[in-house]
mmCIF file of C-alpha atoms in Angstrom:
data_model
loop_
_atom_site.group_PDB
_atom_site.id
_atom_site.type_symbol
_atom_site.label_atom_id
_atom_site.label_comp_id
_atom_site.label_asym_id
_atom_site.label_seq_id
_atom_site.Cartn_x
_atom_site.Cartn_y
_atom_site.Cartn_z
ATOM 1 C CA MET A 104 -69.323 -31.635 10.870
ATOM 2 C CA THR A 105 -70.545 -32.498 14.336
ATOM 3 C CA ARG A 106 -68.476 -33.932 17.120
ATOM 4 C CA ASP A 107 -70.222 -37.242 16.664
ATOM 5 C CA ASP A 108 -69.180 -37.189 12.917
ATOM 6 C CA SER A 109 -65.598 -36.273 13.848
ATOM 7 C CA VAL A 110 -65.266 -39.096 16.281
ATOM 8 C CA SER A 111 -66.706 -41.638 13.743
ATOM 9 C CA ARG A 112 -64.187 -40.508 11.242
ATOM 10 C CA TRP A 113 -61.392 -40.761 13.647
ATOM 11 C CA ILE A 114 -62.426 -44.350 14.530
ATOM 12 C CA GLU A 115 -62.372 -45.285 10.782
ATOM 13 C CA GLU A 116 -58.997 -43.713 10.428
ATOM 14 C CA VAL A 117 -57.609 -45.762 13.348
ATOM 15 C CA LYS A 118 -59.079 -48.920 11.807
ATOM 16 C CA LEU A 119 -57.189 -48.063 8.529
ATOM 17 C CA GLY A 120 -53.967 -47.509 10.459
ATOM 18 C CA ASN A 121 -53.978 -43.687 9.947
ATOM 19 C CA PRO A 122 -51.956 -42.104 12.677
ATOM 20 C CA ASP A 123 -53.959 -38.862 12.444
ATOM 21 C CA GLY A 124 -57.046 -40.655 13.701
ATOM 22 C CA ALA A 125 -55.112 -42.085 16.635
ATOM 23 C CA GLN A 126 -53.646 -38.610 17.426
ATOM 24 C CA ALA A 127 -57.117 -37.014 17.369
ATOM 25 C CA ILE A 128 -58.605 -39.708 19.714
ATOM 26 C CA TRP A 129 -55.557 -39.382 21.952
ATOM 27 C CA GLU A 130 -56.031 -35.666 22.324
ATOM 28 C CA ARG A 131 -59.756 -35.928 22.809
ATOM 29 C CA TYR A 132 -59.768 -38.816 25.347
ATOM 30 C CA PHE A 133 -56.374 -39.015 27.095
ATOM 31 C CA PRO A 134 -57.207 -36.499 29.828
ATOM 32 C CA GLN A 135 -60.495 -38.167 30.631
ATOM 33 C CA LEU A 136 -58.907 -41.536 30.831
ATOM 34 C CA VAL A 137 -56.168 -40.233 33.159
ATOM 35 C CA ARG A 138 -58.874 -38.951 35.511
ATOM 36 C CA LEU A 139 -60.724 -42.235 35.332
ATOM 37 C CA ALA A 140 -57.604 -44.147 36.089
ATOM 38 C CA ARG A 141 -56.601 -41.822 38.996
ATOM 39 C CA ASP A 142 -60.000 -42.198 40.565
ATOM 40 C CA ARG A 143 -59.817 -45.926 40.437
ATOM 41 C CA LEU A 144 -56.174 -46.030 41.710
ATOM 42 C CA CYS A 145 -56.959 -43.891 44.644
ATOM 43 C CA GLY A 146 -55.266 -45.276 47.657
ATOM 44 C CA VAL A 147 -53.281 -47.974 45.724
ATOM 45 C CA PRO A 148 -49.471 -47.717 46.143
ATOM 46 C CA GLN A 149 -47.861 -47.137 42.669
ATOM 47 C CA ARG A 150 -44.209 -47.796 42.063
ATOM 48 C CA SER A 151 -44.122 -49.232 38.589
ATOM 49 C CA ALA A 152 -46.715 -47.047 36.800
ATOM 50 C CA ASP A 153 -49.180 -44.345 37.403
ATOM 51 C CA GLU A 154 -52.562 -43.171 35.911
ATOM 52 C CA GLU A 155 -50.990 -41.668 32.811
ATOM 53 C CA ASP A 156 -49.253 -44.951 32.105
ATOM 54 C CA VAL A 157 -52.566 -46.712 32.425
ATOM 55 C CA ALA A 158 -54.326 -44.333 30.037
ATOM 56 C CA LEU A 159 -51.447 -44.496 27.581
ATOM 57 C CA SER A 160 -51.588 -48.370 27.658
ATOM 58 C CA ALA A 161 -55.398 -48.368 27.190
ATOM 59 C CA LEU A 162 -55.160 -46.074 24.093
ATOM 60 C CA ASP A 163 -52.248 -47.975 22.702
ATOM 61 C CA SER A 164 -54.193 -51.280 23.131
ATOM 62 C CA PHE A 165 -57.298 -49.741 21.568
ATOM 63 C CA CYS A 166 -55.401 -48.562 18.428
ATOM 64 C CA ARG A 167 -53.702 -51.698 17.865
ATOM 65 C CA ALA A 168 -56.693 -53.827 18.186
ATOM 66 C CA ALA A 169 -58.851 -51.497 16.095
ATOM 67 C CA GLU A 170 -56.262 -51.602 13.330
ATOM 68 C CA ALA A 171 -56.312 -55.398 13.658
ATOM 69 C CA GLY A 172 -60.028 -55.471 13.026
ATOM 70 C CA ARG A 173 -61.160 -56.365 16.477
ATOM 71 C CA PHE A 174 -63.865 -53.794 16.652
ATOM 72 C CA PRO A 175 -65.793 -53.906 13.307
ATOM 73 C CA ASP A 176 -69.003 -52.602 14.801
ATOM 74 C CA LEU A 177 -67.476 -49.628 16.704
ATOM 75 C CA ALA A 178 -68.610 -46.556 14.925
ATOM 76 C CA ASP A 179 -69.656 -43.725 17.326
ATOM 77 C CA ARG A 180 -68.532 -41.559 20.239
ATOM 78 C CA GLU A 181 -70.628 -43.376 22.957
ATOM 79 C CA GLY A 182 -69.368 -46.735 21.840
ATOM 80 C CA LEU A 183 -65.786 -45.492 21.804
ATOM 81 C CA TRP A 184 -65.989 -43.941 25.253
ATOM 82 C CA ARG A 185 -67.507 -47.168 26.729
ATOM 83 C CA LEU A 186 -64.778 -49.271 25.221
ATOM 84 C CA LEU A 187 -61.979 -46.961 26.217
ATOM 85 C CA ALA A 188 -63.298 -46.813 29.742
ATOM 86 C CA ARG A 189 -63.663 -50.588 30.064
ATOM 87 C CA MET A 190 -60.132 -51.011 28.738
ATOM 88 C CA THR A 191 -58.817 -48.568 31.113
ATOM 89 C CA ALA A 192 -60.589 -50.269 34.055
ATOM 90 C CA ARG A 193 -58.994 -53.481 33.041
ATOM 91 C CA LYS A 194 -55.585 -51.968 32.946
ATOM 92 C CA VAL A 195 -56.097 -50.447 36.427
ATOM 93 C CA ALA A 196 -57.103 -53.976 37.632
ATOM 94 C CA ASP A 197 -54.024 -55.397 35.976
ATOM 95 C CA LEU A 198 -51.741 -52.831 37.594
ATOM 96 C CA VAL A 199 -53.388 -53.316 41.047
ATOM 97 C CA ARG A 200 -52.726 -57.051 40.755
ATOM 98 C CA HIS A 201 -49.169 -56.455 39.626
ATOM 99 C CA GLU A 202 -48.424 -54.094 42.515
ATOM 100 C CA ARG A 203 -49.874 -56.360 45.158
ATOM 101 C CA ARG A 204 -48.218 -59.574 43.916
ATOM 102 C CA GLN A 205 -46.272 -61.326 46.627
ATOM 103 C CA GLY A 206 -43.089 -61.103 44.483
ATOM 104 C CA ARG A 207 -43.395 -57.242 44.599
ATOM 105 C CA GLY A 208 -43.673 -57.238 48.333
ATOM 106 C CA GLY A 209 -47.476 -57.833 48.565
ATOM 107 C CA GLY A 210 -48.201 -54.210 48.072
ATOM 108 C CA HIS A 211 -45.720 -53.073 50.653
ATOM 109 C CA VAL A 212 -42.864 -52.120 48.371
ATOM 110 C CA VAL A 213 -41.064 -48.895 49.501
ATOM 111 C CA GLY A 214 -39.402 -46.366 47.396
ATOM 112 C CA GLU A 215 -35.978 -44.748 47.835
ATOM 113 C CA SER A 216 -37.421 -42.215 50.302
ATOM 114 C CA ALA A 217 -37.459 -45.110 52.758
ATOM 115 C CA PHE A 218 -33.630 -44.977 52.693
ATOM 116 C CA ALA A 219 -33.565 -41.360 53.838
ATOM 117 C CA ALA A 220 -32.282 -40.993 57.454
ATOM 118 C CA ALA A 221 -34.570 -39.292 59.855
ATOM 119 C CA ASP A 222 -32.053 -36.635 60.716
ATOM 120 C CA SER A 223 -30.830 -36.482 57.048
ATOM 121 C CA THR A 224 -27.301 -35.490 58.025
ATOM 122 C CA TRP A 225 -25.872 -37.080 54.942
ATOM 123 C CA GLY A 226 -25.447 -34.835 51.978
ATOM 124 C CA GLU A 227 -27.178 -37.131 49.461
ATOM 125 C CA PRO A 228 -30.815 -38.241 49.985
ATOM 126 C CA GLY A 229 -32.109 -41.746 49.345
ATOM 127 C CA LEU A 230 -30.289 -44.322 47.119
ATOM 128 C CA GLY A 231 -27.860 -41.688 45.965
ATOM 129 C CA ARG A 232 -25.885 -42.256 49.152
ATOM 130 C CA LEU A 233 -25.319 -45.902 48.190
ATOM 131 C CA ALA A 234 -23.689 -45.212 44.813
ATOM 132 C CA GLY A 235 -19.980 -45.061 44.250
ATOM 133 C CA SER A 236 -18.274 -41.968 42.780
ATOM 134 C CA ASP A 237 -17.703 -42.785 39.031
ATOM 135 C CA PRO A 238 -18.458 -46.038 37.079
ATOM 136 C CA SER A 239 -15.716 -48.199 35.945
ATOM 137 C CA PRO A 240 -14.745 -47.803 32.113
ATOM 138 C CA GLU A 241 -16.469 -51.331 31.567
ATOM 139 C CA ILE A 242 -19.757 -50.255 33.102
ATOM 140 C CA ALA A 243 -19.565 -46.822 31.300
ATOM 141 C CA ALA A 244 -19.147 -48.633 27.990
ATOM 142 C CA ILE A 245 -22.069 -50.911 28.638
ATOM 143 C CA VAL A 246 -24.322 -48.083 29.672
ATOM 144 C CA ALA A 247 -23.302 -46.113 26.550
ATOM 145 C CA GLU A 248 -24.048 -49.225 24.314
ATOM 146 C CA GLU A 249 -27.367 -49.841 26.008
ATOM 147 C CA THR A 250 -28.340 -46.165 25.721
ATOM 148 C CA GLN A 251 -27.522 -46.098 21.988
ATOM 149 C CA ARG A 252 -29.420 -49.320 21.403
ATOM 150 C CA LEU A 253 -32.589 -47.787 23.047
ATOM 151 C CA LEU A 254 -32.159 -44.558 21.094
ATOM 152 C CA ASP A 255 -31.889 -46.581 17.844
ATOM 153 C CA GLU A 256 -35.445 -47.943 18.517
ATOM 154 C CA LEU A 257 -36.863 -44.354 18.220
ATOM 155 C CA GLU A 258 -37.771 -42.260 15.251
ATOM 156 C CA PRO A 259 -35.722 -39.089 14.849
ATOM 157 C CA GLU A 260 -38.114 -36.753 16.640
ATOM 158 C CA LEU A 261 -38.346 -39.047 19.579
ATOM 159 C CA GLN A 262 -34.578 -39.358 19.683
ATOM 160 C CA ARG A 263 -34.210 -35.603 19.849
ATOM 161 C CA ILE A 264 -36.638 -35.347 22.759
ATOM 162 C CA ALA A 265 -34.984 -38.271 24.523
ATOM 163 C CA LEU A 266 -31.547 -36.867 24.143
ATOM 164 C CA ALA A 267 -32.714 -33.403 25.318
ATOM 165 C CA LYS A 268 -34.296 -34.927 28.343
ATOM 166 C CA MET A 269 -31.079 -36.880 29.077
ATOM 167 C CA GLU A 270 -29.135 -33.628 28.880
ATOM 168 C CA GLY A 271 -31.309 -32.084 31.613
ATOM 169 C CA TYR A 272 -33.639 -29.857 29.588
ATOM 170 C CA THR A 273 -37.144 -29.349 31.080
ATOM 171 C CA ASN A 274 -40.192 -29.999 29.116
ATOM 172 C CA PRO A 275 -40.886 -26.315 28.356
ATOM 173 C CA GLU A 276 -37.312 -25.946 27.224
ATOM 174 C CA ILE A 277 -37.526 -28.987 24.915
ATOM 175 C CA ALA A 278 -40.861 -27.567 23.493
ATOM 176 C CA GLY A 279 -39.173 -24.321 22.787
ATOM 177 C CA ARG A 280 -36.191 -25.883 21.127
ATOM 178 C CA LEU A 281 -38.328 -28.111 18.839
ATOM 179 C CA GLN A 282 -41.114 -25.576 18.392
ATOM 180 C CA ILE A 283 -43.805 -27.868 19.668
ATOM 181 C CA SER A 284 -46.227 -27.668 22.522
ATOM 182 C CA VAL A 285 -45.341 -28.779 26.076
ATOM 183 C CA ARG A 286 -48.271 -31.194 25.961
ATOM 184 C CA THR A 287 -46.748 -32.770 22.794
ATOM 185 C CA VAL A 288 -43.354 -33.155 24.557
ATOM 186 C CA GLU A 289 -45.176 -34.884 27.526
ATOM 187 C CA ARG A 290 -47.041 -37.265 25.147
ATOM 188 C CA ARG A 291 -43.861 -38.079 23.410
ATOM 189 C CA LEU A 292 -41.972 -38.779 26.618
ATOM 190 C CA HIS A 293 -44.797 -41.196 27.549
ATOM 191 C CA LEU A 294 -44.430 -42.899 24.133
ATOM 192 C CA ILE A 295 -40.657 -43.122 24.608
ATOM 193 C CA ARG A 296 -41.094 -44.578 28.112
ATOM 194 C CA ARG A 297 -43.580 -47.256 26.673
ATOM 195 C CA ILE A 298 -41.285 -48.186 23.733
ATOM 196 C CA TRP A 299 -38.283 -48.628 26.049
ATOM 197 C CA GLU A 300 -40.269 -50.583 28.732
ATOM 198 C CA GLN A 301 -41.361 -52.907 25.973
ATOM 199 C CA GLU A 302 -37.719 -53.193 24.646
ATOM 200 C CA LEU A 303 -36.380 -53.957 28.189
ATOM 201 C CA ALA A 304 -39.207 -56.353 29.134
#
């Protein structure tokens, strides 16, 4: 089977809602879309999202729209790449508009590094200096409830990855524990972030 035939089959699987097709397209096109988004975001301050978020969002939008029947004529590799590139460009434009909105500081929002003193004589950098020692029991209970609610939105494998990350394990350590690749851990973490951002929106 040629690469064109493989991509055509993946497209049909996505249209039918088969996650294997979506996974194959993800693995084939995600790195290219990240590079495309990175090139287009060059020089743009990014505080709420980055090029990987853009690529993730473009692929997610494609899969949802294809499954909903929005691309009945899409059938080959060239058409898929043009569509994904166009969707990524739109996502970049949306992100740039979002970042430069007046309500977000007109593109001049600073991160916590702006709170670091020039002489850095305090022990804790950035916003860490502004926090108190321990949360009150009420705050701790609210945080625990909210964390559990967000975990309940995830399927079991994603829950295990999220919990391991919360416990401080690195991506390679999580991969070793779950016997999956580091790249799979990274993709799952991006998916978790997207699910939680939608839930908190």
